[in-house]
Coordinates of C-alpha atoms in Angstrom, one line a residue:
M1 CA 16.9 19.8 -3.5
I2 CA 19.9 21.3 -1.2
D3 CA 23.6 19.8 -1.3
M4 CA 24.5 18.3 1.5
A5 CA 27.6 20.0 2.3
T6 CA 25.9 23.3 2.3
L7 CA 23.4 21.3 5.0
L8 CA 26.2 20.4 6.4
T9 CA 27.6 23.9 6.9
I10 CA 24.6 25.1 8.1
V11 CA 23.7 23.1 10.6
L12 CA 27.2 23.5 11.9
M13 CA 27.7 26.8 12.2
A14 CA 24.2 27.0 13.8
G15 CA 25.5 24.3 16.5
V16 CA 28.7 26.7 16.4
T17 CA 26.1 30.0 17.1
Y18 CA 24.7 28.1 19.9
L19 CA 27.6 27.4 21.2
T20 CA 29.2 30.4 22.0
R21 CA 25.6 31.8 23.5
I22 CA 25.5 29.4 26.1
G23 CA 29.2 29.6 26.8
G24 CA 29.4 32.6 28.6
Y25 CA 26.8 31.4 31.0
V26 CA 28.3 27.8 31.2
V27 CA 32.1 29.5 32.2
L28 CA 30.4 31.6 34.4
R29 CA 27.7 30.6 35.8
N30 CA 29.7 30.0 39.9
R31 CA 31.4 33.1 39.6
V32 CA 30.5 36.7 40.4
L33 CA 31.7 39.4 38.6
S34 CA 33.5 42.8 39.4
A35 CA 31.9 45.9 38.2
R36 CA 34.4 46.4 35.6
A37 CA 34.3 42.9 34.3
T38 CA 30.1 43.2 34.4
A39 CA 30.6 46.4 32.7
V40 CA 32.8 44.7 29.4
M41 CA 30.0 42.3 29.2
E42 CA 27.3 44.6 29.2
A43 CA 28.9 46.2 26.0
A44 CA 29.9 43.2 24.1
P45 CA 26.2 42.9 22.6
G46 CA 26.7 46.9 21.1
C47 CA 30.3 46.1 19.9
V48 CA 29.3 42.9 17.9
L49 CA 26.3 45.2 16.2
I50 CA 29.1 47.7 15.0
S51 CA 31.5 44.8 13.8
V52 CA 28.2 44.2 11.7
I53 CA 27.1 47.6 10.6
A54 CA 31.1 49.0 9.9
T55 CA 31.5 47.9 6.9
A56 CA 28.6 50.1 5.6
F57 CA 31.1 53.1 6.7
V58 CA 32.9 52.5 3.1
S59 CA 29.8 51.3 1.5
R60 CA 29.5 53.4 -1.7
N61 CA 25.6 52.4 -2.0
P62 CA 24.0 55.6 -0.9
A63 CA 20.8 53.4 0.3
D64 CA 23.5 51.7 2.9
L65 CA 25.0 54.9 3.9
L66 CA 21.2 56.4 4.8
A67 CA 20.5 53.3 6.4
L68 CA 23.7 54.0 8.6
A69 CA 23.1 57.4 9.1
I70 CA 19.2 56.7 10.3
T71 CA 20.6 53.7 12.2
F72 CA 23.1 56.4 14.3
I73 CA 20.0 58.7 15.1
A74 CA 18.2 55.6 16.6
A75 CA 20.9 54.6 18.5
T76 CA 21.5 58.1 19.9
R77 CA 17.9 58.2 21.0
L78 CA 16.2 53.9 21.7
S79 CA 17.6 51.4 23.4
M80 CA 19.2 48.2 22.0
L81 CA 16.3 46.4 20.5
P82 CA 14.3 49.1 18.8
T83 CA 17.8 50.3 16.8
V84 CA 18.6 47.0 15.7
L85 CA 14.9 46.5 14.5
I86 CA 14.9 50.4 12.4
G87 CA 18.4 49.6 11.2
V88 CA 17.3 46.3 10.0
A89 CA 13.9 47.7 8.5
S90 CA 15.4 51.0 7.4
A91 CA 18.0 48.6 5.2
G92 CA 15.8 47.0 3.9
L93 CA 13.5 49.6 2.7
L94 CA 16.3 51.9 1.1
R95 CA 17.8 49.0 -0.6
H96 CA 14.4 48.1 -2.2
V97 CA 13.2 51.5 -3.0
L98 CA 17.3 53.1 -4.1
G99 CA 18.2 50.1 -5.3

């Protein structure tokens, strides 16, 4: 059975994640953004993705380094969604095969 503190932590983390996702829509719903602000908002998902995979740059695990290289190659040729899917799949597969 799951511990009550663990369950509460999961629920609160999900709530905070949801609030951060809708927060931008709520705050900016009646505003017109400049071209510069629009460019920043469009670049934000890429910045988040980089912060998640940046730890692989300092990894000594060959599976992580290979997955990072595959993800980099995919990012130079594909849009965001296929790149994320390829990165996750390659990391999972390589970690399973190489350990």
